Amino acid sequence: CNPSKKFICVALKKDFEEFVSVVPKNMTVYYNIPTKEYYKLMKNASLVIMPLLDDRVAGLINILKCASFGVACMVTKTAATEQYYSNDSKKLLIENRNDWFASLQNWIDYSENEKREATKNFQLNIKKNFAPSRAAEKIVDIMNLYKESTLRE
């Protein structure tokens, strides 16, 4: 990746300590920071990357926070994470752990318009399908179906 690009990493010290000696000069690592500071860094990012180590962990809070901030979130593709990305933002889903470097490099090389579009599509998909109002709609639909079924009895 381009050494003129600046990267910020937020990690638990116990998980990242062994890698400190190989961190490139253009990466700043923050350890065990308060949530408020973490979200401030996230809000000011142009891209958040989350390589997940386990299919059971989905990083959904971080995905939703990124969307609320209008920040693209590149994440490991799992059954859980895939539903948060529309076809127009699938370039943010990484299927193979060996694809991270190439995917990050591709993102850096995309035009600002391509980045903006992918981020917008990611954000819109979440607003459309996962907003609290969408959950309320679903509850009303379920209650109406229940009401209809009890009227038929």
Short mmCIF file of N, CA and C in Angstrom, two decimals, residues 14-133:
data_model
loop_
_atom_site.label_atom_id
_atom_site.label_comp_id
_atom_site.label_asym_id
_atom_site.label_seq_id
_atom_site.Cartn_x
_atom_site.Cartn_y
_atom_site.Cartn_z
N LYS A 14 -3.40 -6.85 24.38
CA LYS A 14 -3.06 -8.27 24.53
C LYS A 14 -3.14 -9.01 23.19
N ASP A 15 -3.99 -8.56 22.28
CA ASP A 15 -4.15 -9.21 20.98
C ASP A 15 -3.14 -8.75 19.95
N PHE A 16 -2.60 -7.56 20.14
CA PHE A 16 -1.78 -6.95 19.09
C PHE A 16 -0.32 -6.79 19.46
N GLU A 17 -0.01 -6.99 20.73
CA GLU A 17 1.33 -6.72 21.26
C GLU A 17 2.46 -7.38 20.45
N GLU A 18 2.25 -8.60 20.01
CA GLU A 18 3.31 -9.31 19.30
C GLU A 18 3.61 -8.71 17.92
N PHE A 19 2.71 -7.88 17.41
CA PHE A 19 2.88 -7.30 16.07
C PHE A 19 3.46 -5.89 16.08
N VAL A 20 3.65 -5.32 17.25
CA VAL A 20 4.12 -3.94 17.37
C VAL A 20 5.41 -3.71 16.59
N SER A 21 6.30 -4.65 16.60
CA SER A 21 7.60 -4.47 15.93
C SER A 21 7.49 -4.43 14.40
N VAL A 22 6.38 -4.90 13.85
CA VAL A 22 6.23 -4.92 12.38
C VAL A 22 5.21 -3.90 11.87
N VAL A 23 4.73 -3.05 12.74
CA VAL A 23 3.77 -2.03 12.32
C VAL A 23 4.49 -1.02 11.42
N PRO A 24 3.95 -0.76 10.23
CA PRO A 24 4.61 0.21 9.35
C PRO A 24 4.59 1.62 9.95
N LYS A 25 5.48 2.45 9.50
CA LYS A 25 5.62 3.82 10.03
C LYS A 25 4.37 4.68 9.77
N ASN A 26 3.60 4.33 8.74
CA ASN A 26 2.42 5.13 8.42
C ASN A 26 1.17 4.62 9.15
N MET A 27 1.36 3.77 10.17
CA MET A 27 0.23 3.27 10.96
C MET A 27 0.41 3.67 12.41
N THR A 28 -0.64 4.25 12.97
CA THR A 28 -0.68 4.58 14.39
C THR A 28 -1.60 3.56 15.05
N VAL A 29 -1.14 2.98 16.14
CA VAL A 29 -1.94 1.98 16.84
C VAL A 29 -2.39 2.54 18.19
N TYR A 30 -3.69 2.44 18.43
CA TYR A 30 -4.27 2.84 19.72
C TYR A 30 -4.73 1.57 20.42
N TYR A 31 -4.41 1.48 21.72
CA TYR A 31 -4.77 0.31 22.50
C TYR A 31 -5.80 0.66 23.56
N ASN A 32 -6.77 -0.22 23.70
CA ASN A 32 -7.71 -0.17 24.82
C ASN A 32 -8.27 1.24 25.05
N ILE A 33 -8.70 1.90 24.01
CA ILE A 33 -9.21 3.26 24.15
C ILE A 33 -10.70 3.24 24.53
N PRO A 34 -11.17 4.31 25.15
CA PRO A 34 -12.59 4.39 25.50
C PRO A 34 -13.46 4.38 24.24
N THR A 35 -14.66 3.87 24.38
CA THR A 35 -15.59 3.74 23.26
C THR A 35 -15.82 5.08 22.56
N LYS A 36 -15.97 6.14 23.33
CA LYS A 36 -16.22 7.46 22.75
C LYS A 36 -15.07 7.88 21.83
N GLU A 37 -13.84 7.64 22.25
CA GLU A 37 -12.67 7.97 21.43
C GLU A 37 -12.61 7.07 20.18
N TYR A 38 -12.94 5.80 20.37
CA TYR A 38 -12.97 4.84 19.26
C TYR A 38 -13.96 5.32 18.18
N TYR A 39 -15.15 5.71 18.61
CA TYR A 39 -16.15 6.17 17.64
C TYR A 39 -15.75 7.48 16.97
N LYS A 40 -15.03 8.32 17.69
CA LYS A 40 -14.53 9.56 17.09
C LYS A 40 -13.54 9.24 15.97
N LEU A 41 -12.63 8.30 16.21
CA LEU A 41 -11.69 7.87 15.17
C LEU A 41 -12.44 7.27 13.98
N MET A 42 -13.44 6.44 14.29
CA MET A 42 -14.23 5.81 13.24
C MET A 42 -14.95 6.86 12.39
N LYS A 43 -15.55 7.82 13.06
CA LYS A 43 -16.32 8.86 12.37
C LYS A 43 -15.44 9.66 11.41
N ASN A 44 -14.18 9.83 11.74
CA ASN A 44 -13.27 10.62 10.91
C ASN A 44 -12.49 9.79 9.89
N ALA A 45 -12.77 8.50 9.84
CA ALA A 45 -12.06 7.61 8.91
C ALA A 45 -12.68 7.71 7.51
N SER A 46 -11.90 7.33 6.51
CA SER A 46 -12.46 7.23 5.16
C SER A 46 -12.85 5.78 4.88
N LEU A 47 -12.29 4.86 5.66
CA LEU A 47 -12.61 3.44 5.53
C LEU A 47 -12.26 2.75 6.84
N VAL A 48 -13.14 1.86 7.28
CA VAL A 48 -12.87 1.02 8.45
C VAL A 48 -12.73 -0.40 7.92
N ILE A 49 -11.68 -1.10 8.35
CA ILE A 49 -11.55 -2.50 7.95
C ILE A 49 -11.65 -3.38 9.19
N MET A 50 -12.38 -4.48 9.04
CA MET A 50 -12.58 -5.42 10.15
C MET A 50 -12.38 -6.85 9.67
N PRO A 51 -11.15 -7.32 9.69
CA PRO A 51 -10.95 -8.73 9.36
C PRO A 51 -11.40 -9.59 10.54
N LEU A 52 -12.47 -10.31 10.35
CA LEU A 52 -13.01 -11.14 11.42
C LEU A 52 -12.29 -12.48 11.44
N LEU A 53 -11.97 -12.96 12.61
CA LEU A 53 -11.22 -14.19 12.75
C LEU A 53 -12.12 -15.41 12.89
N ASP A 54 -13.39 -15.16 13.11
CA ASP A 54 -14.31 -16.25 13.43
C ASP A 54 -15.67 -15.95 12.81
N ASP A 55 -16.31 -16.94 12.23
CA ASP A 55 -17.63 -16.74 11.62
C ASP A 55 -18.71 -16.40 12.64
N ARG A 56 -18.44 -16.69 13.90
CA ARG A 56 -19.44 -16.42 14.92
C ARG A 56 -19.45 -14.95 15.35
N VAL A 57 -18.37 -14.26 15.06
CA VAL A 57 -18.27 -12.83 15.39
C VAL A 57 -18.61 -12.05 14.13
N ALA A 58 -19.50 -11.10 14.23
CA ALA A 58 -19.93 -10.40 13.03
C ALA A 58 -19.59 -8.92 13.02
N GLY A 59 -19.24 -8.33 14.14
CA GLY A 59 -18.91 -6.91 14.15
C GLY A 59 -20.08 -6.02 13.78
N LEU A 60 -21.29 -6.49 14.06
CA LEU A 60 -22.48 -5.77 13.60
C LEU A 60 -22.61 -4.37 14.19
N ILE A 61 -22.23 -4.19 15.43
CA ILE A 61 -22.30 -2.85 16.03
C ILE A 61 -21.39 -1.90 15.26
N ASN A 62 -20.20 -2.37 14.92
CA ASN A 62 -19.27 -1.52 14.18
C ASN A 62 -19.76 -1.26 12.75
N ILE A 63 -20.35 -2.25 12.12
CA ILE A 63 -20.91 -2.06 10.78
C ILE A 63 -22.01 -1.00 10.83
N LEU A 64 -22.91 -1.12 11.80
CA LEU A 64 -24.01 -0.16 11.92
C LEU A 64 -23.51 1.24 12.27
N LYS A 65 -22.50 1.32 13.14
CA LYS A 65 -21.92 2.63 13.48
C LYS A 65 -21.29 3.26 12.25
N CYS A 66 -20.53 2.48 11.48
CA CYS A 66 -19.93 3.02 10.25
C CYS A 66 -21.01 3.59 9.34
N ALA A 67 -22.07 2.82 9.14
CA ALA A 67 -23.16 3.28 8.28
C ALA A 67 -23.76 4.58 8.82
N SER A 68 -23.94 4.66 10.12
CA SER A 68 -24.53 5.88 10.70
C SER A 68 -23.61 7.08 10.51
N PHE A 69 -22.30 6.84 10.45
CA PHE A 69 -21.33 7.92 10.24
C PHE A 69 -21.08 8.19 8.76
N GLY A 70 -21.60 7.34 7.89
CA GLY A 70 -21.35 7.50 6.45
C GLY A 70 -19.93 7.09 6.07
N VAL A 71 -19.39 6.10 6.79
CA VAL A 71 -18.04 5.61 6.55
C VAL A 71 -18.13 4.19 6.01
N ALA A 72 -17.39 3.90 4.96
CA ALA A 72 -17.37 2.55 4.41
C ALA A 72 -16.74 1.59 5.41
N CYS A 73 -17.26 0.37 5.45
CA CYS A 73 -16.74 -0.65 6.36
C CYS A 73 -16.43 -1.91 5.56
N MET A 74 -15.14 -2.21 5.42
CA MET A 74 -14.69 -3.41 4.73
C MET A 74 -14.56 -4.51 5.79
N VAL A 75 -15.23 -5.63 5.54
CA VAL A 75 -15.32 -6.67 6.56
C VAL A 75 -15.26 -8.05 5.91
N THR A 76 -14.87 -9.03 6.70
CA THR A 76 -14.86 -10.41 6.25
C THR A 76 -16.30 -10.83 5.90
N LYS A 77 -16.45 -11.49 4.78
CA LYS A 77 -17.77 -11.96 4.35
C LYS A 77 -18.14 -13.20 5.15
N THR A 78 -19.25 -13.10 5.88
CA THR A 78 -19.81 -14.24 6.61
C THR A 78 -21.31 -14.22 6.36
N ALA A 79 -21.99 -15.26 6.78
CA ALA A 79 -23.45 -15.29 6.63
C ALA A 79 -24.09 -14.10 7.34
N ALA A 80 -23.52 -13.71 8.46
CA ALA A 80 -24.08 -12.59 9.24
C ALA A 80 -23.78 -11.24 8.59
N THR A 81 -22.56 -11.04 8.11
CA THR A 81 -22.21 -9.72 7.57
C THR A 81 -22.77 -9.49 6.18
N GLU A 82 -22.93 -10.55 5.41
CA GLU A 82 -23.34 -10.41 4.00
C GLU A 82 -24.68 -9.70 3.85
N GLN A 83 -25.60 -9.92 4.76
CA GLN A 83 -26.93 -9.32 4.63
C GLN A 83 -26.92 -7.80 4.78
N TYR A 84 -25.85 -7.24 5.31
CA TYR A 84 -25.76 -5.79 5.51
C TYR A 84 -25.23 -5.04 4.29
N TYR A 85 -24.89 -5.79 3.25
CA TYR A 85 -24.29 -5.18 2.05
C TYR A 85 -25.13 -5.49 0.82
N SER A 86 -25.50 -4.45 0.09
CA SER A 86 -26.24 -4.63 -1.16
C SER A 86 -25.26 -5.08 -2.24
N ASN A 87 -25.79 -5.51 -3.37
CA ASN A 87 -24.93 -5.91 -4.49
C ASN A 87 -23.99 -4.78 -4.89
N ASP A 88 -24.44 -3.54 -4.75
CA ASP A 88 -23.64 -2.38 -5.14
C ASP A 88 -22.52 -2.06 -4.15
N SER A 89 -22.51 -2.72 -3.02
CA SER A 89 -21.44 -2.45 -2.05
C SER A 89 -20.68 -3.73 -1.68
N LYS A 90 -20.84 -4.78 -2.46
CA LYS A 90 -20.18 -6.07 -2.17
C LYS A 90 -18.66 -5.97 -2.21
N LYS A 91 -18.11 -4.95 -2.88
CA LYS A 91 -16.65 -4.80 -2.91
C LYS A 91 -16.07 -4.56 -1.51
N LEU A 92 -16.94 -4.29 -0.56
CA LEU A 92 -16.51 -4.09 0.82
C LEU A 92 -16.49 -5.41 1.61
N LEU A 93 -16.99 -6.49 1.01
CA LEU A 93 -16.97 -7.80 1.66
C LEU A 93 -15.78 -8.62 1.16
N ILE A 94 -15.00 -9.13 2.08
CA ILE A 94 -13.80 -9.89 1.71
C ILE A 94 -14.03 -11.36 2.04
N GLU A 95 -14.02 -12.18 0.99
CA GLU A 95 -14.31 -13.61 1.16
C GLU A 95 -13.14 -14.41 1.69
N ASN A 96 -11.97 -14.14 1.19
CA ASN A 96 -10.80 -14.95 1.50
C ASN A 96 -9.82 -14.12 2.31
N ARG A 97 -9.34 -14.66 3.40
CA ARG A 97 -8.42 -13.89 4.24
C ARG A 97 -7.16 -13.46 3.51
N ASN A 98 -6.82 -14.14 2.42
CA ASN A 98 -5.65 -13.76 1.63
C ASN A 98 -5.94 -12.58 0.69
N ASP A 99 -7.19 -12.17 0.60
CA ASP A 99 -7.58 -11.09 -0.31
C ASP A 99 -7.55 -9.71 0.33
N TRP A 100 -7.22 -9.61 1.61
CA TRP A 100 -7.30 -8.32 2.29
C TRP A 100 -6.38 -7.27 1.68
N PHE A 101 -5.14 -7.62 1.44
CA PHE A 101 -4.20 -6.63 0.91
C PHE A 101 -4.67 -6.13 -0.45
N ALA A 102 -5.02 -7.04 -1.34
CA ALA A 102 -5.47 -6.65 -2.68
C ALA A 102 -6.75 -5.82 -2.60
N SER A 103 -7.66 -6.20 -1.73
CA SER A 103 -8.92 -5.47 -1.59
C SER A 103 -8.69 -4.06 -1.06
N LEU A 104 -7.80 -3.93 -0.10
CA LEU A 104 -7.47 -2.60 0.42
C LEU A 104 -6.79 -1.76 -0.66
N GLN A 105 -5.87 -2.37 -1.39
CA GLN A 105 -5.19 -1.66 -2.48
C GLN A 105 -6.19 -1.23 -3.55
N ASN A 106 -7.14 -2.11 -3.88
CA ASN A 106 -8.18 -1.76 -4.86
C ASN A 106 -8.99 -0.57 -4.36
N TRP A 107 -9.36 -0.60 -3.08
CA TRP A 107 -10.15 0.50 -2.52
C TRP A 107 -9.38 1.81 -2.64
N ILE A 108 -8.12 1.78 -2.31
CA ILE A 108 -7.29 2.99 -2.40
C ILE A 108 -7.24 3.49 -3.85
N ASP A 109 -7.21 2.56 -4.80
CA ASP A 109 -7.12 2.93 -6.22
C ASP A 109 -8.45 3.35 -6.84
N TYR A 110 -9.58 3.03 -6.20
CA TYR A 110 -10.87 3.44 -6.74
C TYR A 110 -10.94 4.96 -6.81
N SER A 111 -11.71 5.45 -7.75
CA SER A 111 -11.92 6.89 -7.83
C SER A 111 -12.74 7.33 -6.61
N GLU A 112 -12.68 8.59 -6.29
CA GLU A 112 -13.47 9.12 -5.17
C GLU A 112 -14.95 8.86 -5.40
N ASN A 113 -15.40 8.94 -6.65
CA ASN A 113 -16.79 8.68 -6.98
C ASN A 113 -17.17 7.22 -6.69
N GLU A 114 -16.30 6.27 -7.05
CA GLU A 114 -16.57 4.85 -6.78
C GLU A 114 -16.65 4.60 -5.28
N LYS A 115 -15.76 5.21 -4.52
CA LYS A 115 -15.78 5.06 -3.06
C LYS A 115 -17.07 5.65 -2.48
N ARG A 116 -17.42 6.84 -2.95
CA ARG A 116 -18.63 7.52 -2.47
C ARG A 116 -19.87 6.67 -2.77
N GLU A 117 -19.94 6.12 -3.98
CA GLU A 117 -21.09 5.30 -4.38
C GLU A 117 -21.19 4.03 -3.53
N ALA A 118 -20.07 3.33 -3.36
CA ALA A 118 -20.08 2.10 -2.55
C ALA A 118 -20.48 2.42 -1.11
N THR A 119 -19.96 3.50 -0.57
CA THR A 119 -20.30 3.90 0.80
C THR A 119 -21.77 4.27 0.91
N LYS A 120 -22.26 5.03 -0.07
CA LYS A 120 -23.67 5.43 -0.07
C LYS A 120 -24.58 4.20 -0.17
N ASN A 121 -24.24 3.26 -1.05
CA ASN A 121 -25.06 2.05 -1.20
C ASN A 121 -25.06 1.20 0.06
N PHE A 122 -23.90 1.11 0.70
CA PHE A 122 -23.78 0.39 1.97
C PHE A 122 -24.70 1.04 3.01
N GLN A 123 -24.61 2.36 3.11
CA GLN A 123 -25.40 3.10 4.09
C GLN A 123 -26.90 2.99 3.79
N LEU A 124 -27.28 3.13 2.54
CA LEU A 124 -28.70 3.06 2.17
C LEU A 124 -29.29 1.68 2.42
N ASN A 125 -28.52 0.64 2.14
CA ASN A 125 -29.01 -0.72 2.38
C ASN A 125 -29.32 -0.93 3.86
N ILE A 126 -28.46 -0.43 4.71
CA ILE A 126 -28.68 -0.57 6.15
C ILE A 126 -29.89 0.25 6.59
N LYS A 127 -29.98 1.48 6.11
CA LYS A 127 -31.14 2.32 6.47
C LYS A 127 -32.44 1.67 6.00
N LYS A 128 -32.42 1.14 4.79
CA LYS A 128 -33.62 0.54 4.20
C LYS A 128 -34.05 -0.73 4.93
N ASN A 129 -33.10 -1.57 5.28
CA ASN A 129 -33.44 -2.89 5.80
C ASN A 129 -33.27 -3.08 7.30
N PHE A 130 -32.53 -2.19 7.96
CA PHE A 130 -32.22 -2.45 9.37
C PHE A 130 -32.50 -1.27 10.29
N ALA A 131 -33.15 -0.25 9.79
CA ALA A 131 -33.48 0.91 10.63
C ALA A 131 -34.51 0.50 11.68
N PRO A 132 -34.53 1.16 12.84
CA PRO A 132 -35.53 0.84 13.87
C PRO A 132 -36.96 0.92 13.33
N SER A 133 -37.21 1.85 12.41
CA SER A 133 -38.56 1.96 11.85
C SER A 133 -38.92 0.71 11.05
#
